Amino acid sequence: MVEGLPERGKIWYNGRFLDWKDAKVHVLAHGLHYGTGVFEGIRCYATDKGSFIFRLDDHIARLYRSAELYKMTIPYTKEELKNAIKDTIRINELDACYIRPIAFYGFHHLGVNPEGCPVDCAIAVWRWGTYLGEEALEKGIRCTFSSWRRIDPNTLPVTAKATGHYLNSLLAVLDAKERGFDEAIMLDNHGYVAEGPGENIFGVKDGLIYTPAIESSILPGITRASVIELARDMGYEVLEKRVKKEELLNADEAFFTGTAAEVSAIREIDGVKIGEGKRGKITEEIQRKFFDVVNAREERYMSWLEPV
Ligand SMILES: Cc1ncc(COP(=O)(O)O)c(C=O)c1O
């Protein structure tokens, strides 16, 4: 059973702090009917040096870019929203949390054209552990290739993190769970590996690291970009390319990256062991580096951390 969210504290809603139970949306809100929202998932880490939000500017930039791709105008400046995020963390007295800002078309009329609908904005924060479980970080998870293809860039702007896009992710997750797997891996419309329903994917072969390129219909993950940079700084070669299903099955190691998933090892795909069927050495090394960085133990990457 998936655990519910803690219904306490305050939610920032259109510039005001409301009690958790009062932050409600009308049943005729445009976003509810047509999936017209854009959002982010961000993490704030409690470190020895204080609380830090990981790559806040990059997440805010992606949020506004997602809105632009859907011609939606967020009625706050980036700076205002950044400050609202920090205020929300402070007012809820959290040292570490998951942060969910969302902007969506609210209630005005019901037609596909959102003209006249307000753009409502909310920010919620809550304490959240590992997304795929502790086991995902250490032992690795069991995945399956989904029969549902990742949405195609000729259908939707796939680089936008938009609420409606997650119907595609939902189908892949439900299908994987029904068949007894921990997580799905989706292919793009051309049959190349794209990503997980909420994670980017990496493979390792003979010491070389690779990940599907933007051309494979992926969401350009901020954790993905961070891991590419960290791995290169660690001396690894990282390729962004088209990845075939078989190539991933033959990988020595594979792992997911994402704000929620952080760096999670993949130990098996459709019953085929990846490498030795456990978290690989390079995965572990990158994972360690990633956690050192987000926990403010790496001077070199402090610019990625925004103090609360
Ligand atoms: C579909 C999808 N791909 C990849 C990611 C990973 O992106 P990030 O590392 O920015 O969280 C996410 C999560 O936001 C996602 O929803």
Coordinates of C-alpha atoms and ligand atoms in Angstrom, one line a residue:
M1 CA 0.0 0.0 0.0
V2 CA 1.4 3.4 -1.0
E3 CA 1.5 5.7 2.0
G4 CA -0.6 9.0 2.0
L5 CA 0.9 12.4 2.4
P6 CA 1.0 14.0 5.9
E7 CA -2.0 16.3 6.0
R8 CA -0.5 19.0 8.1
G9 CA 1.3 22.3 7.8
K10 CA 0.8 25.0 5.2
I11 CA 0.5 25.1 1.4
W12 CA 1.4 28.2 -0.5
Y13 CA -1.6 28.9 -2.9
N14 CA -1.7 31.9 -5.2
G15 CA 0.5 34.0 -2.9
R16 CA -1.1 33.0 0.5
F17 CA -0.4 30.3 3.0
L18 CA -3.4 28.0 3.6
D19 CA -3.8 25.1 5.9
W20 CA -3.2 21.8 4.1
K21 CA -6.9 20.9 4.2
D22 CA -8.0 24.2 2.7
A23 CA -5.8 24.2 -0.4
K24 CA -8.6 23.0 -2.7
V25 CA -9.3 23.2 -6.5
H26 CA -12.8 23.6 -8.1
V27 CA -14.1 20.4 -9.8
L28 CA -14.4 22.3 -13.0
A29 CA -10.8 23.6 -13.1
H30 CA -9.4 23.4 -16.6
G31 CA -6.3 21.6 -15.4
L32 CA -8.4 18.8 -13.9
H33 CA -10.3 18.2 -17.2
Y34 CA -7.5 18.6 -19.7
G35 CA -4.3 18.0 -17.8
T36 CA -3.1 21.5 -18.3
G37 CA -0.5 22.0 -15.7
V38 CA 3.2 22.2 -15.4
F39 CA 5.1 21.3 -12.3
E40 CA 8.5 20.4 -10.7
G41 CA 9.8 17.9 -8.2
I42 CA 12.7 19.3 -6.2
R43 CA 14.6 18.1 -3.1
C44 CA 15.9 20.0 -0.1
Y45 CA 18.6 18.2 1.9
A46 CA 19.5 18.7 5.5
T47 CA 23.3 18.8 5.7
D48 CA 25.9 19.6 8.3
K49 CA 26.1 23.1 6.8
G50 CA 22.4 23.7 6.9
S51 CA 19.4 23.0 4.6
F52 CA 20.0 23.3 0.8
I53 CA 17.7 23.0 -2.2
F54 CA 19.3 21.1 -5.0
R55 CA 19.7 23.1 -8.2
L56 CA 16.7 25.3 -7.5
D57 CA 17.5 27.7 -10.4
D58 CA 17.5 24.9 -12.9
H59 CA 14.2 23.5 -11.7
I60 CA 12.6 27.0 -11.8
A61 CA 14.0 27.5 -15.3
R62 CA 12.5 24.1 -16.4
L63 CA 9.1 25.1 -14.9
Y64 CA 9.0 28.3 -16.8
R65 CA 10.2 26.6 -20.0
S66 CA 7.5 23.9 -19.6
A67 CA 4.9 26.7 -19.2
E68 CA 6.2 28.5 -22.3
L69 CA 6.0 25.4 -24.4
Y70 CA 2.3 25.3 -23.5
K71 CA 1.9 29.1 -23.9
M72 CA 1.0 29.5 -20.2
T73 CA 2.0 32.6 -18.4
I74 CA 3.0 32.0 -14.7
P75 CA 1.8 35.2 -12.9
Y76 CA 4.9 35.4 -10.7
T77 CA 8.5 36.1 -11.5
K78 CA 11.1 33.4 -11.1
E79 CA 12.5 35.2 -8.1
E80 CA 9.1 35.5 -6.5
L81 CA 8.5 31.7 -6.9
K82 CA 12.0 30.9 -5.6
N83 CA 11.3 33.0 -2.5
A84 CA 7.8 31.4 -2.1
I85 CA 9.5 28.0 -2.1
K86 CA 11.9 29.0 0.6
D87 CA 9.2 30.6 2.7
T88 CA 7.1 27.4 2.4
I89 CA 9.9 25.3 3.7
R90 CA 10.6 27.7 6.5
I91 CA 6.9 28.1 7.6
N92 CA 6.6 24.3 7.7
E93 CA 9.8 24.0 9.7
L94 CA 11.3 21.3 7.6
D95 CA 15.0 20.8 7.3
A96 CA 14.7 18.2 4.5
C97 CA 11.8 17.8 2.1
Y98 CA 10.4 17.2 -1.3
I99 CA 9.1 20.3 -3.0
R100 CA 6.2 20.3 -5.4
P101 CA 5.5 23.6 -7.2
I102 CA 2.6 23.5 -9.7
A103 CA 1.0 26.0 -12.1
F104 CA -2.2 25.0 -13.8
Y105 CA -5.3 26.5 -15.5
G106 CA -8.0 27.0 -12.9
F107 CA -11.7 27.5 -13.2
H108 CA -13.3 30.0 -15.5
H109 CA -15.1 28.1 -18.3
L110 CA -14.8 24.6 -19.8
G111 CA -13.5 24.5 -23.3
V112 CA -10.1 23.2 -24.5
N113 CA -9.0 26.8 -25.2
P114 CA -7.8 28.0 -21.8
E115 CA -8.4 31.7 -22.7
G116 CA -9.7 33.5 -19.6
C117 CA -8.8 30.7 -17.2
P118 CA -6.6 31.9 -14.3
V119 CA -3.1 30.3 -13.9
D120 CA -3.2 29.0 -10.3
C121 CA 0.0 28.3 -8.5
A122 CA 0.7 26.2 -5.5
I123 CA 3.7 25.0 -3.6
A124 CA 3.6 22.0 -1.2
V125 CA 6.5 20.5 0.8
W126 CA 6.7 17.3 2.8
R127 CA 9.2 14.9 4.3
W128 CA 9.9 12.2 1.8
G129 CA 12.4 9.3 1.8
T130 CA 13.6 7.2 -1.1
Y131 CA 11.1 6.9 -4.0
L132 CA 11.9 3.4 -5.1
G133 CA 12.8 2.2 -1.6
E134 CA 16.2 1.7 0.2
E135 CA 16.6 -1.5 -1.7
A136 CA 16.8 0.5 -5.0
L137 CA 19.8 2.4 -3.8
E138 CA 21.7 -0.6 -2.5
K139 CA 20.6 -3.8 -4.1
G140 CA 19.0 -2.5 -7.2
I141 CA 15.5 -3.0 -8.6
R142 CA 13.8 -5.3 -11.1
C143 CA 12.5 -3.6 -14.2
T144 CA 10.6 -4.4 -17.4
F145 CA 10.4 -2.9 -20.8
S146 CA 6.9 -1.4 -21.1
S147 CA 4.7 -2.1 -24.1
W148 CA 3.7 1.6 -23.7
R149 CA 6.0 3.8 -25.8
R150 CA 7.1 7.1 -24.3
I151 CA 5.1 10.1 -25.7
D152 CA 6.6 11.4 -29.0
P153 CA 7.9 14.9 -29.6
N154 CA 5.6 15.2 -32.7
T155 CA 2.6 14.7 -30.4
L156 CA 3.5 16.7 -27.3
P157 CA 6.5 18.8 -26.3
V158 CA 8.1 16.0 -24.3
T159 CA 10.7 18.2 -22.7
A160 CA 8.0 19.9 -20.8
K161 CA 7.2 18.5 -17.3
A162 CA 3.4 18.8 -17.8
T163 CA 0.7 17.1 -15.7
G164 CA -1.1 15.5 -18.7
H165 CA 2.1 13.8 -19.9
Y166 CA 2.0 11.6 -16.8
L167 CA -1.0 9.6 -18.1
N168 CA 1.7 8.0 -20.3
S169 CA 3.9 7.3 -17.2
L170 CA 0.9 6.0 -15.3
L171 CA 0.2 3.3 -17.9
A172 CA 3.8 2.1 -17.8
V173 CA 3.8 2.0 -14.0
L174 CA 0.5 0.1 -13.7
D175 CA 1.6 -2.4 -16.3
A176 CA 5.0 -3.0 -14.6
K177 CA 3.4 -3.4 -11.1
E178 CA 0.7 -5.7 -12.5
R179 CA 3.4 -7.9 -13.9
G180 CA 5.3 -7.9 -10.6
F181 CA 8.2 -5.5 -11.4
D182 CA 9.4 -2.5 -9.4
E183 CA 9.6 -0.1 -12.3
A184 CA 9.1 0.3 -16.1
I185 CA 11.5 1.3 -18.8
M186 CA 9.9 2.9 -21.8
L187 CA 11.1 2.9 -25.4
D188 CA 10.6 5.9 -27.7
N189 CA 8.5 5.7 -30.8
H190 CA 11.4 4.4 -32.8
G191 CA 12.0 1.5 -30.4
Y192 CA 15.1 3.0 -28.7
V193 CA 15.4 3.1 -24.9
A194 CA 13.9 6.4 -23.6
E195 CA 13.5 6.5 -19.8
G196 CA 11.5 5.3 -16.8
P197 CA 8.1 6.8 -16.0
G198 CA 9.7 9.3 -13.7
E199 CA 13.5 8.7 -14.1
N200 CA 16.2 8.9 -16.7
I201 CA 18.3 5.8 -17.4
F202 CA 22.0 5.1 -17.7
G203 CA 24.0 2.0 -18.8
V204 CA 27.7 1.2 -18.2
K205 CA 29.7 -1.1 -20.5
D206 CA 33.5 -1.7 -20.1
G207 CA 33.8 1.4 -18.0
L208 CA 32.0 3.6 -20.5
I209 CA 28.8 5.3 -19.4
Y210 CA 25.9 6.1 -21.7
T211 CA 22.4 7.4 -21.5
P212 CA 19.7 8.0 -24.1
A213 CA 20.1 11.4 -25.9
I214 CA 17.4 14.1 -25.9
E215 CA 16.4 12.7 -29.4
S216 CA 14.9 9.7 -27.6
S217 CA 11.9 11.6 -26.3
I218 CA 13.3 12.0 -22.8
L219 CA 12.6 14.6 -20.1
P220 CA 15.9 16.4 -19.7
G221 CA 16.5 15.5 -16.1
I222 CA 18.4 17.7 -13.8
T223 CA 19.8 14.7 -11.9
R224 CA 20.8 13.3 -15.3
A225 CA 22.7 16.5 -16.2
S226 CA 24.3 16.5 -12.8
V227 CA 25.4 12.8 -13.1
I228 CA 26.8 13.4 -16.5
E229 CA 28.9 16.3 -15.2
L230 CA 29.9 14.4 -12.1
A231 CA 30.9 11.3 -14.0
R232 CA 33.0 13.3 -16.5
D233 CA 34.7 15.1 -13.7
M234 CA 35.5 11.7 -12.1
G235 CA 37.2 10.8 -15.4
Y236 CA 34.6 8.7 -17.0
E237 CA 33.5 9.1 -20.6
V238 CA 29.8 9.6 -20.9
L239 CA 27.9 9.3 -24.2
E240 CA 24.5 10.7 -24.9
K241 CA 23.2 8.5 -27.7
R242 CA 20.5 6.3 -29.1
V243 CA 20.4 3.1 -26.9
K244 CA 18.9 -0.2 -28.1
K245 CA 17.0 -2.5 -25.8
E246 CA 19.6 -5.2 -26.3
E247 CA 22.5 -2.9 -25.5
L248 CA 20.9 -2.2 -22.1
L249 CA 20.3 -5.9 -21.4
N250 CA 24.0 -6.5 -22.1
A251 CA 25.2 -3.6 -19.9
D252 CA 27.6 -4.3 -17.0
E253 CA 25.5 -1.9 -14.9
A254 CA 22.4 0.2 -15.2
F255 CA 20.8 2.8 -13.0
F256 CA 18.0 5.4 -12.9
T257 CA 18.4 9.0 -12.0
G258 CA 15.8 11.5 -10.9
T259 CA 14.9 13.9 -8.1
A260 CA 12.7 11.3 -6.6
A261 CA 14.8 8.2 -7.5
E262 CA 18.1 10.0 -6.9
V263 CA 20.6 7.3 -8.2
S264 CA 18.9 3.9 -8.1
A265 CA 20.6 0.7 -9.3
I266 CA 18.8 -1.6 -11.7
R267 CA 19.7 -5.2 -11.1
E268 CA 17.4 -7.0 -13.6
I269 CA 15.4 -6.3 -16.7
D270 CA 12.6 -8.7 -17.8
G271 CA 14.3 -11.6 -15.9
V272 CA 17.7 -10.9 -17.4
K273 CA 20.4 -10.1 -14.9
I274 CA 22.3 -6.8 -15.5
G275 CA 26.0 -7.5 -15.0
E276 CA 26.2 -9.5 -11.8
G277 CA 22.6 -8.8 -10.9
K278 CA 23.4 -6.3 -8.2
R279 CA 24.4 -2.7 -7.9
G280 CA 27.6 -2.2 -9.9
K281 CA 30.9 -0.6 -8.8
I282 CA 30.6 2.5 -11.0
T283 CA 26.9 3.0 -10.0
E284 CA 28.0 2.8 -6.4
E285 CA 30.8 5.3 -7.0
I286 CA 28.5 7.8 -8.8
Q287 CA 25.8 7.3 -6.1
R288 CA 28.3 8.1 -3.4
K289 CA 29.5 11.2 -5.2
F290 CA 25.9 12.3 -5.8
F291 CA 25.1 12.0 -2.1
D292 CA 28.3 13.8 -1.1
V293 CA 27.3 16.7 -3.4
V294 CA 23.7 17.0 -2.3
N295 CA 24.8 16.8 1.3
A296 CA 27.3 19.7 0.9
R297 CA 30.4 17.6 1.3
E298 CA 31.9 18.7 -2.0
E299 CA 33.2 22.2 -2.2
R300 CA 33.4 22.1 -6.0
Y301 CA 29.7 21.7 -6.5
M302 CA 28.4 24.1 -3.8
S303 CA 27.0 26.4 -6.5
W304 CA 24.3 23.7 -7.1
L305 CA 23.0 24.1 -3.6
E306 CA 20.7 27.0 -2.7
P307 CA 20.5 27.8 1.0
V308 CA 17.0 27.9 2.5
Ligands
LIG1 C1 9.4 11.4 -17.0 C2 10.6 11.9 -16.1 N1 11.9 11.6 -16.6 C3 12.9 12.0 -15.9 C4 12.8 12.6 -14.6 C5 14.0 13.0 -13.9 O1 14.2 14.4 -13.9 P1 14.9 15.2 -12.7 O2 16.3 14.5 -12.5 O3 15.0 16.6 -13.1 O4 14.1 15.0 -11.5 C6 11.5 12.9 -14.1 C7 11.4 13.5 -12.8 O5 11.2 14.7 -12.8 C8 10.4 12.5 -14.9 O6 9.2 12.7 -14.4

